[in-house]
mmCIF file of C-alpha atoms in Angstrom:
data_model
loop_
_atom_site.group_PDB
_atom_site.id
_atom_site.type_symbol
_atom_site.label_atom_id
_atom_site.label_comp_id
_atom_site.label_asym_id
_atom_site.label_seq_id
_atom_site.Cartn_x
_atom_site.Cartn_y
_atom_site.Cartn_z
ATOM 1 C CA MET I 1 39.726 33.364 111.502
ATOM 2 C CA GLN I 2 41.150 31.411 108.631
ATOM 3 C CA SER I 3 38.649 29.241 106.759
ATOM 4 C CA SER I 4 39.661 25.768 105.639
ATOM 5 C CA ARG I 5 39.060 24.500 102.080
ATOM 6 C CA ARG I 6 37.519 21.143 101.450
ATOM 7 C CA LEU I 7 38.440 18.942 98.396
ATOM 8 C CA LEU I 8 35.465 17.175 96.918
ATOM 9 C CA ILE I 9 36.217 14.030 94.883
ATOM 10 C CA PRO I 10 33.413 12.472 92.832
ATOM 11 C CA LEU I 11 32.308 9.042 93.941
ATOM 12 C CA LEU I 12 32.581 7.641 90.424
ATOM 13 C CA GLN I 13 36.222 8.587 90.230
ATOM 14 C CA ILE I 14 36.885 7.025 93.660
ATOM 15 C CA GLU I 15 35.249 3.760 92.571
ATOM 16 C CA THR I 16 37.287 3.718 89.380
ATOM 17 C CA PHE I 17 40.443 4.289 91.314
ATOM 18 C CA GLU I 18 39.680 1.449 93.685
ATOM 19 C CA GLN I 19 38.931 -0.948 90.837
ATOM 20 C CA ASN I 20 41.964 0.060 88.719
ATOM 21 C CA PRO I 21 44.770 0.959 91.066
ATOM 22 C CA SER I 22 47.256 0.958 88.163
ATOM 23 C CA THR I 23 45.743 4.212 86.900
ATOM 24 C CA SER I 24 46.532 6.009 90.125
ATOM 25 C CA SER I 25 49.456 7.662 88.470
ATOM 26 C CA LEU I 26 47.096 9.714 86.254
ATOM 27 C CA PRO I 27 46.671 13.269 87.481
ATOM 28 C CA ILE I 28 43.466 14.059 89.238
ATOM 29 C CA THR I 29 42.067 17.446 88.623
ATOM 30 C CA ALA I 30 39.936 19.141 91.181
ATOM 31 C CA PRO I 31 36.378 19.949 90.192
ATOM 32 C CA PRO I 32 35.477 23.517 89.565
ATOM 33 C CA PRO I 33 34.309 25.523 92.562
ATOM 34 C CA ARG I 34 30.621 25.556 93.358
ATOM 35 C CA PHE I 35 28.617 28.693 92.745
ATOM 36 C CA GLY I 36 25.049 29.452 93.555
ATOM 37 C CA ARG I 37 22.646 26.860 94.842
ATOM 38 C CA THR I 38 23.920 23.604 96.253
ATOM 39 C CA SER I 39 22.253 20.259 96.318
ATOM 40 C CA ASN I 40 19.707 19.319 98.889
ATOM 41 C CA PRO I 41 21.526 18.420 102.153
ATOM 42 C CA THR I 42 19.099 15.615 102.751
ATOM 43 C CA SER I 43 20.220 13.878 99.528
ATOM 44 C CA SER I 44 23.235 11.617 99.621
ATOM 45 C CA ARG I 45 24.013 12.219 95.916
ATOM 46 C CA ALA I 46 26.287 14.990 94.892
ATOM 47 C CA SER I 47 25.132 17.881 92.757
ATOM 48 C CA PRO I 48 25.481 17.456 88.999
ATOM 49 C CA ALA I 49 27.850 20.333 88.907
ATOM 50 C CA LEU I 50 30.188 18.450 91.257
ATOM 51 C CA ILE I 51 30.292 15.236 89.231
ATOM 52 C CA ALA I 52 33.497 15.206 87.168
ATOM 53 C CA PRO I 53 33.521 13.616 83.703
ATOM 54 C CA PHE I 54 35.029 10.205 83.174
ATOM 55 C CA PRO I 55 38.736 10.608 82.574
ATOM 56 C CA ARG I 56 40.001 9.664 79.089
ATOM 57 C CA ARG I 57 43.243 7.891 78.503
ATOM 58 C CA PRO I 58 45.755 9.642 76.305
ATOM 59 C CA LEU I 59 46.152 8.312 72.740
ATOM 60 C CA ASP I 60 49.248 6.479 71.673
ATOM 61 C CA THR I 61 50.810 8.774 69.051
ATOM 62 C CA ASP I 62 53.008 6.008 67.647
ATOM 63 C CA VAL I 63 49.974 3.875 66.831
ATOM 64 C CA VAL I 64 48.183 6.793 65.140
ATOM 65 C CA ILE I 65 51.201 7.709 63.026
ATOM 66 C CA SER I 66 51.644 4.079 61.967
ATOM 67 C CA ALA I 67 47.980 3.839 60.832
ATOM 68 C CA VAL I 68 48.198 7.096 58.874
ATOM 69 C CA GLU I 69 51.388 5.982 57.141
ATOM 70 C CA GLN I 70 49.783 2.703 56.051
ATOM 71 C CA ALA I 71 46.797 4.592 54.637
ATOM 72 C CA LEU I 72 49.040 6.983 52.713
ATOM 73 C CA ILE I 73 51.298 4.322 51.178
ATOM 74 C CA PRO I 74 49.930 3.645 47.604
ATOM 75 C CA ALA I 75 48.996 0.131 46.672
ATOM 76 C CA LYS I 76 51.304 -1.680 44.334
ATOM 77 C CA ALA I 77 50.132 -1.265 40.745
ATOM 78 C CA GLU I 78 49.346 -4.367 38.795
ATOM 79 C CA SER I 79 51.843 -5.258 36.158
ATOM 80 C CA LEU I 80 50.634 -4.328 32.634
ATOM 81 C CA PRO I 81 51.591 -6.257 29.504
ATOM 82 C CA GLU I 82 54.157 -4.626 27.357
ATOM 83 C CA PRO I 83 52.685 -2.966 24.231
ATOM 84 C CA ILE I 84 53.234 -4.666 20.899
ATOM 85 C CA ARG I 85 55.431 -2.638 18.667
ATOM 86 C CA VAL I 86 54.460 -2.481 15.020
ATOM 87 C CA ASP I 87 56.922 -1.049 12.596
ATOM 88 C CA THR I 88 55.004 0.865 9.900
ATOM 89 C CA PRO I 89 56.868 1.802 6.769
ATOM 90 C CA PRO I 90 57.135 5.495 6.147
ATOM 91 C CA ILE I 91 54.689 7.050 3.699
ATOM 92 C CA GLN I 92 56.311 7.458 0.348
ATOM 93 C CA PRO I 93 55.316 10.597 -1.549
ATOM 94 C CA ASN I 94 53.455 10.087 -4.833
ATOM 95 C CA PRO I 95 55.358 11.829 -7.600
ATOM 96 C CA GLU I 96 52.177 12.312 -9.630
ATOM 97 C CA MET I 97 50.445 14.058 -6.734
ATOM 98 C CA ALA I 98 53.487 16.249 -6.254
ATOM 99 C CA GLN I 99 53.115 17.514 -9.804
ATOM 100 C CA ILE I 100 49.472 18.698 -9.269
ATOM 101 C CA SER I 101 49.330 22.435 -9.093
ATOM 102 C CA GLY I 102 47.049 24.611 -7.010
ATOM 103 C CA PRO I 103 44.625 25.505 -9.845
ATOM 104 C CA GLU I 104 44.174 21.825 -10.650
ATOM 105 C CA VAL I 105 43.287 21.075 -7.036
ATOM 106 C CA LEU I 106 40.812 23.951 -7.053
ATOM 107 C CA ARG I 107 39.290 22.648 -10.291
ATOM 108 C CA ALA I 108 38.913 19.162 -8.796
ATOM 109 C CA ILE I 109 37.154 20.615 -5.759
ATOM 110 C CA ASN I 110 34.776 22.542 -8.015
ATOM 111 C CA ASP I 111 34.030 19.409 -10.041
ATOM 112 C CA LEU I 112 33.307 17.495 -6.843
ATOM 113 C CA ALA I 113 30.914 20.210 -5.690
ATOM 114 C CA THR I 114 29.183 20.194 -9.087
ATOM 115 C CA ASN I 115 28.786 16.412 -9.032
ATOM 116 C CA GLN I 116 27.396 16.561 -5.516
ATOM 117 C CA ALA I 117 24.831 19.166 -6.570
ATOM 118 C CA ALA I 118 23.864 17.023 -9.564
ATOM 119 C CA LEU I 119 23.482 13.976 -7.317
ATOM 120 C CA GLN I 120 21.243 15.928 -4.956
ATOM 121 C CA GLN I 121 19.115 17.038 -7.893
ATOM 122 C CA ILE I 122 18.758 13.442 -9.106
ATOM 123 C CA VAL I 123 17.674 12.284 -5.651
ATOM 124 C CA GLN I 124 15.182 15.140 -5.448
ATOM 125 C CA ASP I 125 13.783 14.256 -8.878
ATOM 126 C CA VAL I 126 13.390 10.613 -7.872
ATOM 127 C CA VAL I 127 11.543 11.581 -4.688
ATOM 128 C CA THR I 128 9.324 13.983 -6.626
ATOM 129 C CA SER I 129 8.591 11.311 -9.216
ATOM 130 C CA MET I 130 7.622 8.801 -6.537
ATOM 131 C CA ASN I 131 5.298 11.320 -4.897
ATOM 132 C CA ASN I 132 3.702 12.418 -8.172
ATOM 133 C CA ASN I 133 3.194 8.906 -9.576
ATOM 134 C CA LYS I 134 1.585 7.384 -6.497
ATOM 135 C CA GLY I 135 -1.894 7.715 -7.995
ATOM 136 C CA VAL I 136 -0.927 7.180 -11.670
ATOM 137 C CA SER I 137 -0.359 3.632 -12.873
ATOM 138 C CA LYS I 138 1.680 2.619 -15.881
ATOM 139 C CA PRO I 139 -0.179 2.257 -19.182
ATOM 140 C CA HIS I 140 -1.226 -1.221 -20.235
ATOM 141 C CA ASN I 141 0.753 -2.863 -22.999
ATOM 142 C CA TYR I 142 -0.614 -2.337 -26.501
ATOM 143 C CA ASN I 143 -0.669 -5.300 -28.887
ATOM 144 C CA GLY I 144 -1.465 -3.386 -32.066
ATOM 145 C CA VAL I 145 -5.114 -4.496 -32.325
ATOM 146 C CA GLY I 146 -7.865 -1.870 -32.416
ATOM 147 C CA SER I 147 -7.648 1.829 -33.140
ATOM 148 C CA LYS I 148 -9.548 2.629 -29.935
ATOM 149 C CA ASP I 149 -6.917 0.904 -27.834
ATOM 150 C CA ALA I 150 -4.157 2.738 -29.716
ATOM 151 C CA ARG I 151 -5.673 6.119 -28.889
ATOM 152 C CA ARG I 152 -6.208 5.033 -25.287
ATOM 153 C CA PHE I 153 -2.584 3.857 -25.007
ATOM 154 C CA LEU I 154 -1.176 7.185 -26.198
ATOM 155 C CA ALA I 155 -3.322 9.150 -23.750
ATOM 156 C CA ALA I 156 -2.407 6.896 -20.800
ATOM 157 C CA PHE I 157 1.304 6.950 -21.650
ATOM 158 C CA GLU I 158 1.472 10.742 -21.854
ATOM 159 C CA VAL I 159 -0.303 11.140 -18.498
ATOM 160 C CA TRP I 160 2.085 8.668 -16.858
ATOM 161 C CA ALA I 161 5.203 10.173 -18.483
ATOM 162 C CA GLN I 162 4.435 13.634 -17.107
ATOM 163 C CA GLY I 163 5.240 12.305 -13.624
ATOM 164 C CA VAL I 164 8.658 10.904 -14.634
ATOM 165 C CA PRO I 165 11.514 13.454 -14.441
ATOM 166 C CA ASN I 166 13.332 12.522 -17.664
ATOM 167 C CA LEU I 167 10.062 12.062 -19.600
ATOM 168 C CA ARG I 168 8.114 14.988 -18.185
ATOM 169 C CA SER I 169 8.661 17.373 -21.093
ATOM 170 C CA LEU I 170 7.863 14.729 -23.773
ATOM 171 C CA THR I 171 10.746 15.975 -25.866
ATOM 172 C CA GLY I 172 13.762 14.212 -27.276
ATOM 173 C CA ASN I 173 14.252 10.493 -27.720
ATOM 174 C CA GLU I 174 13.743 9.294 -24.128
ATOM 175 C CA PRO I 175 9.911 9.094 -24.389
ATOM 176 C CA VAL I 176 10.285 7.053 -27.588
ATOM 177 C CA LYS I 177 12.494 4.466 -25.864
ATOM 178 C CA SER I 178 10.054 4.239 -22.979
ATOM 179 C CA ALA I 179 6.967 3.935 -25.208
ATOM 180 C CA ILE I 180 8.282 1.047 -27.325
ATOM 181 C CA SER I 181 8.897 -0.947 -24.135
ATOM 182 C CA PHE I 182 5.099 -1.097 -23.627
ATOM 183 C CA LEU I 183 4.403 -2.564 -27.094
ATOM 184 C CA GLU I 184 3.793 -6.244 -27.791
ATOM 185 C CA GLY I 185 2.439 -8.423 -30.573
ATOM 186 C CA ASP I 186 2.048 -6.651 -33.919
ATOM 187 C CA ALA I 187 2.950 -3.328 -32.324
ATOM 188 C CA ALA I 188 6.259 -4.756 -31.057
ATOM 189 C CA ILE I 189 7.045 -6.074 -34.536
ATOM 190 C CA TRP I 190 6.411 -2.598 -35.939
ATOM 191 C CA ALA I 191 8.674 -1.027 -33.283
ATOM 192 C CA THR I 192 11.583 -3.466 -33.761
ATOM 193 C CA PRO I 193 13.353 -1.342 -36.447
ATOM 194 C CA ILE I 194 12.951 1.702 -34.194
ATOM 195 C CA ALA I 195 14.634 -0.106 -31.298
ATOM 196 C CA GLU I 196 17.470 -1.262 -33.550
ATOM 197 C CA ASN I 197 17.966 2.304 -34.780
ATOM 198 C CA ILE I 198 18.154 3.622 -31.212
ATOM 199 C CA SER I 199 20.712 0.949 -30.297
ATOM 200 C CA ALA I 200 22.858 1.822 -33.328
ATOM 201 C CA HIS I 201 22.681 5.531 -32.496
ATOM 202 C CA THR I 202 23.777 4.845 -28.921
ATOM 203 C CA SER I 203 26.844 2.981 -30.172
ATOM 204 C CA ASN I 204 27.625 5.488 -32.918
ATOM 205 C CA ASN I 205 26.377 9.056 -32.772
ATOM 206 C CA ASN I 206 26.854 9.421 -36.506
ATOM 207 C CA VAL I 207 23.830 7.152 -37.104
ATOM 208 C CA PRO I 208 20.755 9.419 -37.341
ATOM 209 C CA LEU I 209 17.626 8.610 -35.365
ATOM 210 C CA THR I 210 14.499 7.616 -37.255
ATOM 211 C CA TYR I 211 12.313 9.480 -34.741
ATOM 212 C CA PRO I 212 14.495 11.992 -32.881
ATOM 213 C CA ASN I 213 11.598 13.383 -30.823
ATOM 214 C CA TRP I 214 8.266 12.300 -29.390
ATOM 215 C CA ALA I 215 6.136 14.272 -31.850
ATOM 216 C CA ASP I 216 7.533 12.370 -34.852
ATOM 217 C CA PHE I 217 7.050 9.001 -33.163
ATOM 218 C CA ARG I 218 3.502 9.877 -32.121
ATOM 219 C CA ALA I 219 2.552 10.871 -35.660
ATOM 220 C CA ALA I 220 3.948 7.603 -37.039
ATOM 221 C CA PHE I 221 2.161 5.578 -34.348
ATOM 222 C CA VAL I 222 -1.176 7.258 -35.090
ATOM 223 C CA ALA I 223 -0.748 6.746 -38.843
ATOM 224 C CA ARG I 224 -0.022 3.041 -38.326
ATOM 225 C CA PHE I 225 -2.518 1.957 -35.680
ATOM 226 C CA GLU I 226 -5.340 4.484 -35.696
ATOM 227 C CA THR I 227 -7.897 4.939 -38.455
ATOM 228 C CA ALA I 228 -6.930 6.676 -41.672
ATOM 229 C CA ASP I 229 -9.819 9.160 -41.429
ATOM 230 C CA PRO I 230 -10.750 9.602 -37.765
ATOM 231 C CA VAL I 231 -13.208 12.419 -38.535
ATOM 232 C CA THR I 232 -15.330 10.297 -40.847
ATOM 233 C CA ASP I 233 -15.226 7.368 -38.456
ATOM 234 C CA ALA I 234 -16.328 9.566 -35.551
ATOM 235 C CA LYS I 235 -19.256 10.945 -37.549
ATOM 236 C CA SER I 236 -20.328 7.431 -38.505
ATOM 237 C CA MET I 237 -20.188 6.317 -34.880
ATOM 238 C CA LEU I 238 -22.367 9.224 -33.720
ATOM 239 C CA LYS I 239 -24.854 8.528 -36.487
ATOM 240 C CA ALA I 240 -25.296 4.924 -35.350
ATOM 241 C CA LEU I 241 -25.220 5.686 -31.607
ATOM 242 C CA TYR I 242 -28.554 5.556 -29.700
ATOM 243 C CA GLN I 243 -29.412 5.480 -26.019
ATOM 244 C CA GLY I 244 -31.515 2.338 -26.300
ATOM 245 C CA LYS I 245 -31.683 0.417 -23.038
ATOM 246 C CA ASN I 246 -28.613 2.146 -21.633
ATOM 247 C CA SER I 247 -28.726 4.959 -19.121
ATOM 248 C CA VAL I 248 -28.261 8.564 -20.197
ATOM 249 C CA ALA I 249 -24.929 8.677 -18.355
ATOM 250 C CA SER I 250 -23.582 5.703 -20.312
ATOM 251 C CA TYR I 251 -24.928 7.101 -23.577
ATOM 252 C CA ALA I 252 -23.321 10.495 -22.889
ATOM 253 C CA ALA I 253 -19.934 8.934 -22.056
ATOM 254 C CA THR I 254 -19.843 7.087 -25.381
ATOM 255 C CA PHE I 255 -21.079 10.185 -27.215
ATOM 256 C CA LYS I 256 -18.197 12.273 -25.833
ATOM 257 C CA GLN I 257 -15.607 9.779 -27.062
ATOM 258 C CA TYR I 258 -16.351 10.680 -30.678
ATOM 259 C CA SER I 259 -17.850 14.179 -30.489
ATOM 260 C CA ASP I 260 -14.486 15.934 -30.143
ATOM 261 C CA ARG I 261 -13.193 14.465 -33.426
ATOM 262 C CA THR I 262 -16.208 15.213 -35.595
ATOM 263 C CA GLY I 263 -15.646 18.927 -35.982
ATOM 264 C CA TYR I 264 -19.333 19.654 -35.330
ATOM 265 C CA SER I 265 -20.364 22.775 -33.474
ATOM 266 C CA ASP I 266 -21.863 22.610 -29.999
ATOM 267 C CA VAL I 267 -25.340 23.271 -31.385
ATOM 268 C CA ASP I 268 -25.077 20.415 -33.901
ATOM 269 C CA LEU I 269 -23.787 18.032 -31.250
ATOM 270 C CA ARG I 270 -26.603 19.061 -28.941
ATOM 271 C CA ASP I 271 -29.222 18.265 -31.613
ATOM 272 C CA LYS I 272 -27.667 14.889 -32.429
ATOM 273 C CA PHE I 273 -27.550 13.942 -28.756
ATOM 274 C CA TYR I 274 -31.199 14.924 -28.275
ATOM 275 C CA ASP I 275 -32.406 13.054 -31.379
ATOM 276 C CA HIS I 276 -31.091 9.706 -30.146
ATOM 277 C CA LEU I 277 -32.515 9.901 -26.613
ATOM 278 C CA THR I 278 -35.371 7.601 -25.603
ATOM 279 C CA ASP I 279 -38.945 8.873 -25.879
ATOM 280 C CA ARG I 280 -39.575 8.824 -22.135
ATOM 281 C CA VAL I 281 -36.616 11.165 -21.547
ATOM 282 C CA LYS I 282 -37.721 13.455 -24.377
ATOM 283 C CA ASP I 283 -41.252 13.620 -22.965
ATOM 284 C CA SER I 284 -39.904 14.600 -19.557
ATOM 285 C CA LEU I 285 -37.636 17.258 -21.065
ATOM 286 C CA VAL I 286 -40.723 18.998 -22.466
ATOM 287 C CA HIS I 287 -41.958 19.664 -18.913
ATOM 288 C CA SER I 288 -38.527 20.727 -17.628
ATOM 289 C CA ASN I 289 -37.770 24.389 -16.961
ATOM 290 C CA ALA I 290 -33.996 23.914 -17.177
ATOM 291 C CA ASN I 291 -31.971 25.629 -19.872
ATOM 292 C CA THR I 292 -30.900 22.914 -22.318
ATOM 293 C CA ALA I 293 -29.612 25.104 -25.141
ATOM 294 C CA SER I 294 -26.041 23.756 -24.832
ATOM 295 C CA LEU I 295 -24.817 20.169 -24.993
ATOM 296 C CA ALA I 296 -23.481 20.195 -21.426
ATOM 297 C CA ASN I 297 -26.758 21.492 -19.961
ATOM 298 C CA LEU I 298 -28.774 18.993 -21.994
ATOM 299 C CA ILE I 299 -26.653 16.074 -20.782
ATOM 300 C CA ALA I 300 -26.954 17.201 -17.145
ATOM 301 C CA GLU I 301 -30.742 17.624 -17.279
ATOM 302 C CA ALA I 302 -31.322 14.407 -19.236
ATOM 303 C CA THR I 303 -29.195 12.474 -16.741
ATOM 304 C CA ARG I 304 -31.184 13.886 -13.813
ATOM 305 C CA ILE I 305 -34.508 12.995 -15.462
ATOM 306 C CA ASP I 306 -33.349 9.482 -16.369
ATOM 307 C CA ASN I 307 -32.192 8.800 -12.812
ATOM 308 C CA ARG I 308 -35.533 10.020 -11.455
ATOM 309 C CA ILE I 309 -37.500 7.821 -13.869
ATOM 310 C CA ASN I 310 -35.484 4.753 -12.891
ATOM 311 C CA GLU I 311 -36.029 5.544 -9.217
ATOM 312 C CA ARG I 312 -39.805 5.780 -9.696
ATOM 313 C CA VAL I 313 -39.839 2.469 -11.552
ATOM 314 C CA ARG I 314 -38.125 0.782 -8.616
ATOM 315 C CA GLN I 315 -40.565 2.383 -6.178
ATOM 316 C CA LYS I 316 -43.617 1.150 -8.126
ATOM 317 C CA MET I 317 -42.472 -2.445 -8.121
ATOM 318 C CA PRO I 318 -44.698 -4.474 -5.763
ATOM 319 C CA PHE I 319 -43.119 -5.499 -2.554
ATOM 320 C CA LYS I 320 -43.189 -9.259 -2.079
ATOM 321 C CA ALA I 321 -43.298 -10.100 1.582
ATOM 322 C CA VAL I 322 -42.113 -13.524 2.584
ATOM 323 C CA THR I 323 -44.456 -15.147 5.119
ATOM 324 C CA PRO I 324 -43.397 -18.221 7.048
ATOM 325 C CA ALA I 325 -45.029 -21.451 5.882
ATOM 326 C CA THR I 326 -47.165 -23.400 8.319
ATOM 327 C CA HIS I 327 -46.400 -26.779 6.786
ATOM 328 C CA HIS I 328 -43.179 -28.690 7.126
ATOM 329 C CA PHE I 329 -40.078 -27.569 5.294
ATOM 330 C CA GLN I 330 -39.540 -28.777 1.741
ATOM 331 C CA PRO I 331 -36.487 -28.042 -0.403
ATOM 332 C CA ILE I 332 -37.062 -25.483 -3.154
ATOM 333 C CA ASN I 333 -35.589 -27.628 -5.910
ATOM 334 C CA ALA I 334 -37.344 -30.806 -4.859
ATOM 335 C CA PRO I 335 -38.676 -32.824 -7.820
ATOM 336 C CA PHE I 336 -42.417 -32.829 -8.442
ATOM 337 C CA VAL I 337 -44.117 -36.067 -7.368
ATOM 338 C CA ALA I 338 -47.752 -36.584 -8.389
ATOM 339 C CA HIS I 339 -50.192 -38.130 -5.963
ATOM 340 C CA ARG I 340 -50.653 -41.846 -6.516
ATOM 341 C CA ASP I 341 -54.026 -43.009 -7.791
ATOM 342 C CA PRO I 342 -55.360 -45.619 -5.340
ATOM 343 C CA ASN I 343 -57.072 -47.472 -8.233
ATOM 344 C CA ALA I 344 -53.925 -47.673 -10.384
ATOM 345 C CA MET I 345 -52.438 -51.070 -11.169
ATOM 346 C CA ASP I 346 -49.036 -51.966 -9.820
ATOM 347 C CA VAL I 347 -46.845 -52.638 -12.824
ATOM 348 C CA ASP I 348 -43.254 -53.599 -12.377
ATOM 349 C CA ALA I 349 -41.166 -51.812 -14.993
ATOM 350 C CA THR I 350 -38.495 -54.497 -14.795
ATOM 351 C CA CYS I 351 -40.931 -57.049 -16.237
ATOM 352 C CA THR I 352 -41.746 -55.013 -19.359
ATOM 353 C CA VAL I 353 -38.395 -55.563 -21.025
ATOM 354 C CA THR I 354 -38.566 -58.152 -23.867
ATOM 355 C CA ASN I 355 -34.833 -58.446 -24.400
ATOM 356 C CA LYS I 356 -35.465 -58.347 -28.160
ATOM 357 C CA SER I 357 -33.137 -56.523 -30.521
ATOM 358 C CA SER I 358 -33.916 -54.722 -33.769
ATOM 359 C CA ASP I 359 -32.601 -57.673 -35.772
ATOM 360 C CA ASP I 360 -35.099 -59.954 -34.070
ATOM 361 C CA TYR I 361 -37.888 -57.536 -34.998
ATOM 362 C CA ARG I 362 -36.855 -57.419 -38.655
ATOM 363 C CA ARG I 363 -36.714 -61.211 -38.879
ATOM 364 C CA PHE I 364 -40.146 -61.408 -37.331
ATOM 365 C CA MET I 365 -41.598 -58.883 -39.792
ATOM 366 C CA THR I 366 -40.161 -60.542 -42.873
ATOM 367 C CA GLY I 367 -43.051 -61.071 -45.363
ATOM 368 C CA ARG I 368 -45.479 -59.168 -43.147
ATOM 369 C CA CYS I 369 -47.160 -55.801 -43.462
ATOM 370 C CA TYR I 370 -45.428 -53.198 -41.351
ATOM 371 C CA GLY I 371 -48.770 -51.497 -40.868
ATOM 372 C CA CYS I 372 -50.900 -54.354 -39.516
ATOM 373 C CA GLY I 373 -48.563 -57.367 -39.411
ATOM 374 C CA SER I 374 -50.594 -59.383 -41.951
ATOM 375 C CA LYS I 375 -48.829 -61.813 -44.278
ATOM 376 C CA ASN I 376 -51.453 -61.418 -47.044
ATOM 377 C CA HIS I 377 -50.234 -58.038 -48.253
ATOM 378 C CA ARG I 378 -47.658 -55.363 -47.719
ATOM 379 C CA LYS I 379 -48.078 -51.867 -46.452
ATOM 380 C CA ALA I 380 -46.760 -50.431 -49.705
ATOM 381 C CA ASP I 381 -49.631 -52.162 -51.598
ATOM 382 C CA GLY I 382 -52.242 -50.568 -49.384
ATOM 383 C CA HIS I 383 -55.827 -51.918 -49.164
ATOM 384 C CA HIS I 384 -55.386 -53.190 -45.635
ATOM 385 C CA GLU I 385 -58.190 -52.717 -43.227
ATOM 386 C CA ARG I 386 -56.250 -50.814 -40.565
ATOM 387 C CA ASP I 387 -54.059 -47.859 -41.254
ATOM 388 C CA VAL I 388 -51.534 -47.581 -38.528
#
């Protein structure tokens, strides 16, 4: 018995066909055959496997090709301004440069390298000088007055010059030119011929320098502004130097200023320092167990004892406590006003003025005694009853 086949058409496709009859020309494909379990017979809805997908319309190839062509056509480039043409003249060769040979070029390169190394050294020296002289100030100008200030100026200048690259060695004429720039007053007048000589030597090397190095200038400066016999002066200063009311530290500092120039031995200087100490320090040194055989040890121990004595004096001073006053406040510098006597008479000082001058008094006393006012005699004659 031959079985008949049934064609199942999805309901959705039938509805679409009824609504759009113009699409009836599209081919309708049969759904795939059913396998396995079927839908429930009691349900009016077809099985999901029997529902065909919604048919898609074919694409218009002409429209697609037109869109692709429009996307591939490049946009029209914007018009750019034409570049400006500048006619540059050709480089003309320098005939002098053409005559330079290879060794001369090599020599110029070597000179450039040498100058660059020298420039780097100068920069390094300047940086080193700035770092070294941060804590050293320039010496104060010297006006030529006082041998002490002259010695102090030389010491300060040499310390400062050691931090300057071109003055560090204190040789040659550069320190001399720098030193005379710090002189003023009588010292500047003395250094004027030296400055003129340096200027003439700079213009003409055949002119010899008066002081070609620092040692010669220093010797001339010392001979002019310091004492003629510094040893004798130092001995005289130590002989007249005493501690007095000063502290031991101050006395020792002044003592050291002159002790190095006396030529005395350490033992002699120690004895002279001890002799001019105050009695209270000497008395305390007797009870000290420190070794004071040398000048340095004596100064250290005497300074310690003097500081301790001064500290004890401050501790023994009575402490004055300030207590608040119970009465009303009065200014400290208020003038003193005595209490008024209740029995005193009220006298107006404005009524005591007689408005009489000295001429009026002399006219009144003409022919009278200046002692008692009598007209019978004069004070020069004496014999008046009342001696005023």
